[in-house]
mmCIF file of the C-alpha atoms, coordinates in Angstrom:
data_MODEL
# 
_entry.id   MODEL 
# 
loop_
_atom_site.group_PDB 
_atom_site.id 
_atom_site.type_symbol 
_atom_site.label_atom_id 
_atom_site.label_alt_id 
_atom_site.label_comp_id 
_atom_site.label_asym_id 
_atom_site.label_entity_id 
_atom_site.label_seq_id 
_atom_site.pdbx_PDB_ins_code 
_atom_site.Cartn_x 
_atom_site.Cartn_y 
_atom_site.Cartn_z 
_atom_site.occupancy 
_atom_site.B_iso_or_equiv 
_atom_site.pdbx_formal_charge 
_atom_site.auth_seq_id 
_atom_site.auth_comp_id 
_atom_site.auth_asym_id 
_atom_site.auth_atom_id 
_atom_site.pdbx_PDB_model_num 
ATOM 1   C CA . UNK A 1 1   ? -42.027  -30.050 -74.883 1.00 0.00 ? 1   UNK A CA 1 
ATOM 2   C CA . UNK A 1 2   ? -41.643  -31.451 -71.129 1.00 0.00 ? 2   UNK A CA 1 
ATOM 3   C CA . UNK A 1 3   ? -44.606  -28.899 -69.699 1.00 0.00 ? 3   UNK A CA 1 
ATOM 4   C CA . UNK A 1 4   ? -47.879  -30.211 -68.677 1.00 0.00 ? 4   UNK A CA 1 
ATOM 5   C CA . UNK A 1 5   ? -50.815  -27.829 -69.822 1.00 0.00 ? 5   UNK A CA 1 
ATOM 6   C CA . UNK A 1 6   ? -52.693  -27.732 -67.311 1.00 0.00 ? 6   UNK A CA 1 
ATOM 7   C CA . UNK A 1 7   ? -55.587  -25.247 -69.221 1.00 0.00 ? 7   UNK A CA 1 
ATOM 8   C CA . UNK A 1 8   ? -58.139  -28.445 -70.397 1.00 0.00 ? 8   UNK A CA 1 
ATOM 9   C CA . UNK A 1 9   ? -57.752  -29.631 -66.530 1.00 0.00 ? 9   UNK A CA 1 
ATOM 10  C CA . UNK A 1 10  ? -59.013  -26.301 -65.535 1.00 0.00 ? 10  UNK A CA 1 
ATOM 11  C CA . UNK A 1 11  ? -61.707  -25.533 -67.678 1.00 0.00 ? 11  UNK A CA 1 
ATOM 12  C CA . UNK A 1 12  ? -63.243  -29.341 -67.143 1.00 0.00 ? 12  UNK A CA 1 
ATOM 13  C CA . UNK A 1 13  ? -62.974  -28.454 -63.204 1.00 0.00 ? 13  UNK A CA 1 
ATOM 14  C CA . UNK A 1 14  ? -64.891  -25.570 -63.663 1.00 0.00 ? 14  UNK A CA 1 
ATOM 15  C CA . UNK A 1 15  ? -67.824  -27.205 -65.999 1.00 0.00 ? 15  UNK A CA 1 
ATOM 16  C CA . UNK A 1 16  ? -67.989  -30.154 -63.304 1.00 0.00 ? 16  UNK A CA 1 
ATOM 17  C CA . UNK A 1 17  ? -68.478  -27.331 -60.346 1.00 0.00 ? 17  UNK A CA 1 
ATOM 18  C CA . UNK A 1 18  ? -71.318  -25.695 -62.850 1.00 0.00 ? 18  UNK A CA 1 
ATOM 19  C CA . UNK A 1 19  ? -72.867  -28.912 -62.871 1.00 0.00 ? 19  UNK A CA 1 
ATOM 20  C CA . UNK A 1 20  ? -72.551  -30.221 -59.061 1.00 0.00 ? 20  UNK A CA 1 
ATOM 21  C CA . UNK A 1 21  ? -74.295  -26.598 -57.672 1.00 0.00 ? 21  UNK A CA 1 
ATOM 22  C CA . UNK A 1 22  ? -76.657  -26.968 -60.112 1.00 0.00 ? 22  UNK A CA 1 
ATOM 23  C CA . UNK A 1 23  ? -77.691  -30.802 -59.415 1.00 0.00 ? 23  UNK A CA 1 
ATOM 24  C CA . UNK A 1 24  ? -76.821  -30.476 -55.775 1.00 0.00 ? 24  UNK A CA 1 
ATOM 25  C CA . UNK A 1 25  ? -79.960  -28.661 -54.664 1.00 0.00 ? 25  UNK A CA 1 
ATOM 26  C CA . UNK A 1 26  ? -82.007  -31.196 -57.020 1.00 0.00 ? 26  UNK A CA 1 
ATOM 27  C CA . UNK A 1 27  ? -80.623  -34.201 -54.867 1.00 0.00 ? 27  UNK A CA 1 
ATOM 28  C CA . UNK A 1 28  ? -82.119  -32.948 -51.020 1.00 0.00 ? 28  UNK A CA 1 
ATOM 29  C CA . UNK A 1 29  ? -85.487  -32.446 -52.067 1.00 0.00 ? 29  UNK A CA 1 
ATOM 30  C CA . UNK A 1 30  ? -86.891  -35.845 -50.713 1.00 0.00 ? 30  UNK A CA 1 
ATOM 31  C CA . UNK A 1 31  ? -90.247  -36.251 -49.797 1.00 0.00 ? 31  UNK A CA 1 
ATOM 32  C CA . UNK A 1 32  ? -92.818  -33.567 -49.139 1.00 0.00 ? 32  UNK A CA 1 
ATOM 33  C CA . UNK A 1 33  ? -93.787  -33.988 -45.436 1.00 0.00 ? 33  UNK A CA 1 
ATOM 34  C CA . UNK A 1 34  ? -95.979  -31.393 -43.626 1.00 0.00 ? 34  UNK A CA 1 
ATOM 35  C CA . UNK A 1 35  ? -94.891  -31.955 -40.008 1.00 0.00 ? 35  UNK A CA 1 
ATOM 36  C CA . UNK A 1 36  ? -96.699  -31.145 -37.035 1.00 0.00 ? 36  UNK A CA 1 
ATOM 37  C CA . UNK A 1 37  ? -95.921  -28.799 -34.395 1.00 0.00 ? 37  UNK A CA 1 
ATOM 38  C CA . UNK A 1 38  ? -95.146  -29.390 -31.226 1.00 0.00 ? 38  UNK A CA 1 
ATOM 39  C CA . UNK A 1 39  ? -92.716  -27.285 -28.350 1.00 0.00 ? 39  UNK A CA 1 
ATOM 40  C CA . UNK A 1 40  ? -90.331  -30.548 -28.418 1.00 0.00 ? 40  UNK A CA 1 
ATOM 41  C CA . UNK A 1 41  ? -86.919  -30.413 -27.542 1.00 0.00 ? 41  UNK A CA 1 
ATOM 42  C CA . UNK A 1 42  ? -84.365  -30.290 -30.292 1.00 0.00 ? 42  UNK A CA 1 
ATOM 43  C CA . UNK A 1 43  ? -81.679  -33.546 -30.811 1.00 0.00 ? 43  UNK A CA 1 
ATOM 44  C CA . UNK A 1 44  ? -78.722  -32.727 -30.516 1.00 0.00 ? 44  UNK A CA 1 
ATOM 45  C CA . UNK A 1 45  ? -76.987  -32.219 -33.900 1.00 0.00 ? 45  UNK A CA 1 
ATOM 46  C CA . UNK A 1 46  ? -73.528  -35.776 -34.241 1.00 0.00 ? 46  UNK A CA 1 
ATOM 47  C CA . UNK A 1 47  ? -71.808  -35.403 -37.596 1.00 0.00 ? 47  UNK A CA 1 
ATOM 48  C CA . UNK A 1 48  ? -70.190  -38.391 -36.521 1.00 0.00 ? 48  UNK A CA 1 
ATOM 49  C CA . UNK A 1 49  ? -73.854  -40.374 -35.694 1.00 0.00 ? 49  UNK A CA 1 
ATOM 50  C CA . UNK A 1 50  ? -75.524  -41.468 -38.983 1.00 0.00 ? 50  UNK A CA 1 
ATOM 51  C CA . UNK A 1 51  ? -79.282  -40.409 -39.075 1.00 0.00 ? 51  UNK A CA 1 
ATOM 52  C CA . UNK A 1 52  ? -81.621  -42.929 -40.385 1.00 0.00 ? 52  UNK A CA 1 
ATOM 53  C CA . UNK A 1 53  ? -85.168  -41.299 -41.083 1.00 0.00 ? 53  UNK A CA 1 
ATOM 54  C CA . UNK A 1 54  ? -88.266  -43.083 -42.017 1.00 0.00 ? 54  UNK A CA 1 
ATOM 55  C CA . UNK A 1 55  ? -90.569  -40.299 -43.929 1.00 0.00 ? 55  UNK A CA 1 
ATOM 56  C CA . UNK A 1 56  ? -94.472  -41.288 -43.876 1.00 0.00 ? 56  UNK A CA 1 
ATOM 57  C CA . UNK A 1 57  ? -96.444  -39.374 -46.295 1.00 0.00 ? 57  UNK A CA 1 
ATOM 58  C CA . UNK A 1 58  ? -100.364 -37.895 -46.416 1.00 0.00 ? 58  UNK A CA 1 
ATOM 59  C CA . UNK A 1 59  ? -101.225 -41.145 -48.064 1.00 0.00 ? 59  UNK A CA 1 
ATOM 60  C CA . UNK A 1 60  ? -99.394  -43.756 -45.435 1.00 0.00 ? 60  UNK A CA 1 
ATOM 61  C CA . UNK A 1 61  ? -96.535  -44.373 -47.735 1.00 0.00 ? 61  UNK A CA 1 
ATOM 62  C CA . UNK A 1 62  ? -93.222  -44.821 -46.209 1.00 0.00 ? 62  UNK A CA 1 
ATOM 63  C CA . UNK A 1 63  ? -89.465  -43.104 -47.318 1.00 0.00 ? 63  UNK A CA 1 
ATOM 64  C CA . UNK A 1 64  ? -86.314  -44.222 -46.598 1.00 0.00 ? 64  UNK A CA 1 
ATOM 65  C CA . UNK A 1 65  ? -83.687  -41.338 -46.030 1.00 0.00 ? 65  UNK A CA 1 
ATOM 66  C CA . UNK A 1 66  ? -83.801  -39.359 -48.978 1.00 0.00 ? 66  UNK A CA 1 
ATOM 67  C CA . UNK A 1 67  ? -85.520  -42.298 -52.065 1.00 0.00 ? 67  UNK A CA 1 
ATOM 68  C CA . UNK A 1 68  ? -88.075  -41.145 -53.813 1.00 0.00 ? 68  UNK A CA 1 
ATOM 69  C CA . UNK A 1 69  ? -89.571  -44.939 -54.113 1.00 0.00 ? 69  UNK A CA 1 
ATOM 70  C CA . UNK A 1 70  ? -92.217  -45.902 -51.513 1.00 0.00 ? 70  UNK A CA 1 
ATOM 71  C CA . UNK A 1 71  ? -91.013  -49.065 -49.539 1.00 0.00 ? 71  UNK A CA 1 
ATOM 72  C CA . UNK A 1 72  ? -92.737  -51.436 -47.652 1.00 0.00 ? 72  UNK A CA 1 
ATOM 73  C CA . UNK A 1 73  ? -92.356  -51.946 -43.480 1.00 0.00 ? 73  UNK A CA 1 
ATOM 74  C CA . UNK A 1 74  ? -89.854  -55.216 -44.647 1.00 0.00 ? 74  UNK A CA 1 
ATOM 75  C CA . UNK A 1 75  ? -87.719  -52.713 -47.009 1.00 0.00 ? 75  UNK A CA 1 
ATOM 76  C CA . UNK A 1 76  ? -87.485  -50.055 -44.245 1.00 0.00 ? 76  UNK A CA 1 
ATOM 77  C CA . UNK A 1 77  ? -86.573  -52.808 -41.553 1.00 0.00 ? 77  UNK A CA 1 
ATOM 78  C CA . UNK A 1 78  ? -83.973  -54.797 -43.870 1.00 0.00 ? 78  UNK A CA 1 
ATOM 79  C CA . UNK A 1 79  ? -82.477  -51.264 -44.692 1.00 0.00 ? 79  UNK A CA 1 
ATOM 80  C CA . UNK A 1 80  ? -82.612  -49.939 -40.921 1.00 0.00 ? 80  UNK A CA 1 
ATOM 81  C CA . UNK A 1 81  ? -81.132  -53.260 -40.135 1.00 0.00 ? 81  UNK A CA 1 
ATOM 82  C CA . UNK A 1 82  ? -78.189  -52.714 -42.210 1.00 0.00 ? 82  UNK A CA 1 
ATOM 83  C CA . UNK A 1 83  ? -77.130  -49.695 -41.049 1.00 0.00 ? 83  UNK A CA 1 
ATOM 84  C CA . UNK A 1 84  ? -77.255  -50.991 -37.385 1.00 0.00 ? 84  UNK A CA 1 
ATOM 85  C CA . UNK A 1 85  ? -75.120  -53.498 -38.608 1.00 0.00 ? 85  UNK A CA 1 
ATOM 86  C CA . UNK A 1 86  ? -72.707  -50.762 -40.352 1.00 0.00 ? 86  UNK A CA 1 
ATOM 87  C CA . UNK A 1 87  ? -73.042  -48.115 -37.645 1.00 0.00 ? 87  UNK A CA 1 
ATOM 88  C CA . UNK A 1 88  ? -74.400  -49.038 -34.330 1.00 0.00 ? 88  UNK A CA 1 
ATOM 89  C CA . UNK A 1 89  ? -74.390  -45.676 -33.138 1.00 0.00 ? 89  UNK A CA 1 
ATOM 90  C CA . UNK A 1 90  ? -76.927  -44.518 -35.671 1.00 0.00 ? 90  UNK A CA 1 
ATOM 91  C CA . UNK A 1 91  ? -79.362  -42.192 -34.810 1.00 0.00 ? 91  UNK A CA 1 
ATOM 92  C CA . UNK A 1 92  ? -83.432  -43.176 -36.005 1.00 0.00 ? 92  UNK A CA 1 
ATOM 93  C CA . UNK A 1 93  ? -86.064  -40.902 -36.988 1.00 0.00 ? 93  UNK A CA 1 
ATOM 94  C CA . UNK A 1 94  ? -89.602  -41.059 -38.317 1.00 0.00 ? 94  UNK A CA 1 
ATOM 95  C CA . UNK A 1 95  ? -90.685  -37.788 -40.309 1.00 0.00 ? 95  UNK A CA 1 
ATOM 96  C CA . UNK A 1 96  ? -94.634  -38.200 -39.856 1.00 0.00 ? 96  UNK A CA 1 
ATOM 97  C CA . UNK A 1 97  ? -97.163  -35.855 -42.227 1.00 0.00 ? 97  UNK A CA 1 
ATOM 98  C CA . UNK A 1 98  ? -99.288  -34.285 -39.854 1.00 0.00 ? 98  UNK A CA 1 
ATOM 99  C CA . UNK A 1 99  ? -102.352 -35.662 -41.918 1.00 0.00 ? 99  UNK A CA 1 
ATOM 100 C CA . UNK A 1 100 ? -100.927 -39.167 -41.671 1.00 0.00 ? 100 UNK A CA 1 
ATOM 101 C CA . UNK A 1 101 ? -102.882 -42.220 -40.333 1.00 0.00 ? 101 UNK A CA 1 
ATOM 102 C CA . UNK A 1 102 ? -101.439 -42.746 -36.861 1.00 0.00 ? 102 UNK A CA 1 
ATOM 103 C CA . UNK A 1 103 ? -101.383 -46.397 -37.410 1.00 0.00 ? 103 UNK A CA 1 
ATOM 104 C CA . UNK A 1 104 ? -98.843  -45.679 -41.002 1.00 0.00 ? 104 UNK A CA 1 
ATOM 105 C CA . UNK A 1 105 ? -96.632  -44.135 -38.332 1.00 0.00 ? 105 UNK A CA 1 
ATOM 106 C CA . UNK A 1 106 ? -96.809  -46.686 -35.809 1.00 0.00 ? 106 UNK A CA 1 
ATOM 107 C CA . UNK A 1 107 ? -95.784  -49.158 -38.854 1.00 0.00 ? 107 UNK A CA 1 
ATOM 108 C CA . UNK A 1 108 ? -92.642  -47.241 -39.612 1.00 0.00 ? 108 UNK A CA 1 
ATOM 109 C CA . UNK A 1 109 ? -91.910  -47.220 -35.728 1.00 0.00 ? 109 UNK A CA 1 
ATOM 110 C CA . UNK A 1 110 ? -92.230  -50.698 -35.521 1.00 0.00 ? 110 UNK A CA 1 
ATOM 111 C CA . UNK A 1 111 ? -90.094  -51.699 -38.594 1.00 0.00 ? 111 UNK A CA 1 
ATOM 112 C CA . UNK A 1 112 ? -87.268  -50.155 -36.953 1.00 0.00 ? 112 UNK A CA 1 
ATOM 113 C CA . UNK A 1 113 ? -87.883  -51.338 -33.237 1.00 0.00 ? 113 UNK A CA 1 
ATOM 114 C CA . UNK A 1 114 ? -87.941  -54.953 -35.121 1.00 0.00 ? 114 UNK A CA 1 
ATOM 115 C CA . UNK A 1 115 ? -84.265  -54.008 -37.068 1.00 0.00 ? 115 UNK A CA 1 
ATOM 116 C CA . UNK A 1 116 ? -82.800  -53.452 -33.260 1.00 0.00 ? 116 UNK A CA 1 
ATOM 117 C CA . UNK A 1 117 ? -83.295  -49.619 -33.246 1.00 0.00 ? 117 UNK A CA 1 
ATOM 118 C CA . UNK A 1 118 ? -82.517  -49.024 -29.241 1.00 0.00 ? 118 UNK A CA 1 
ATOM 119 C CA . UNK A 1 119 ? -84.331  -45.622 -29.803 1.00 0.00 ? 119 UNK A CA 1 
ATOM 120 C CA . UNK A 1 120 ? -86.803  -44.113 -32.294 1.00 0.00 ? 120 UNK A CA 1 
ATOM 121 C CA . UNK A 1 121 ? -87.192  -40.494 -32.510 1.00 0.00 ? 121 UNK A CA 1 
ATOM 122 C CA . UNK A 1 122 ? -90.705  -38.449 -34.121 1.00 0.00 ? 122 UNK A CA 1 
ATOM 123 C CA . UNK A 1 123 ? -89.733  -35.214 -35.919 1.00 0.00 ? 123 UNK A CA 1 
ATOM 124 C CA . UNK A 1 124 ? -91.456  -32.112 -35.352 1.00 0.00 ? 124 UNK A CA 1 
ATOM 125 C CA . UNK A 1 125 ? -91.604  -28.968 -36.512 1.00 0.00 ? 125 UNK A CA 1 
ATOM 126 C CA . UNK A 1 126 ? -89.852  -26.939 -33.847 1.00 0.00 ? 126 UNK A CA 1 
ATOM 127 C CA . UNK A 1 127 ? -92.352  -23.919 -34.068 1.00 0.00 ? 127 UNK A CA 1 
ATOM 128 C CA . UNK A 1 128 ? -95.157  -24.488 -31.151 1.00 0.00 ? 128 UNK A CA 1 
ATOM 129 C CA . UNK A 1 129 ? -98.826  -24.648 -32.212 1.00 0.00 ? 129 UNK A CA 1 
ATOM 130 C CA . UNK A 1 130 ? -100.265 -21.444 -32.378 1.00 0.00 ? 130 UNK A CA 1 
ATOM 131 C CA . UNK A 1 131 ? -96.948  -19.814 -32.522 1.00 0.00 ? 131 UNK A CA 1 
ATOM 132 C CA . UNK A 1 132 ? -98.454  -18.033 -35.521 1.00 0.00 ? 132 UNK A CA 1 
ATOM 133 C CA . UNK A 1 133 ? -97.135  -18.087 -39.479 1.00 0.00 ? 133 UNK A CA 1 
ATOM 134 C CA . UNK A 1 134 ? -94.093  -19.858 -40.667 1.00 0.00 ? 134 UNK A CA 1 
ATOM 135 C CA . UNK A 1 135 ? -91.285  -17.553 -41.631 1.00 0.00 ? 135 UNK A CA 1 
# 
């Protein structure tokens, strides 16, 4: 027989896509972060620009991107370094809990100053204080 049946291909496709959409939601969770607001202007949005955030939780701990591991100010700035090094147009972020320590946010600013961040950008949430409920 000189076909290919192409039937196992298909139905192996179609498990795989069953299991990405249901593991792809799982993977952007991150860290829990209650931001503050403030009437900030918004970034502009680069697909091209890699974004580099630093995530510092209630407690002081620090994030990297999207890890689920606390790491320490040398982690962060050996990891922002890195992707300088990779992508010197990236773009750097600290996502600060609102009931952070100011100084745990300072840290995670300065780690990245010291990797050679040019810039280092606090996110917000984008609703002004006293703006009422979030929707």
């Amino acid at each position: 027989m000189s076909e290919i049946n192409v039937v196992p291909y298909i139905d192996v496709m179609l498990v795989l896509m069953v299991i990405f959409m249901i593991t792809a939601p799982l993977l952007t969770e991150g860290v829990k972060v209650e931001l503050p607001r403030a009437d900030a202007r918004q970034v502009e949005a680069d697909a091209r620009r890699e974004h580099f955030i630093v995530h510092v939780d209630r407690g002081g701990r620090l994030f990297t991107n999207q890890d689920n591991e606390p790491s320490t100010p040398q982690e962060v700035r050996a990891r922002a370094a890195a992707v300088l090094r990779h992508n010197p147009g990236a773009l750097f972020f600290v996502r600060g809990d609102k009931d952070a320590v100011y100084e745990s946010v300072v840290r995670a600013m300065v780690a990245l100053q010291q990797a050679g961040a040019p810039n280092v950008g606090l996110i917000t949430d984008p609703r002004a204080a006293g703006s009422g409920p979030a929707r």
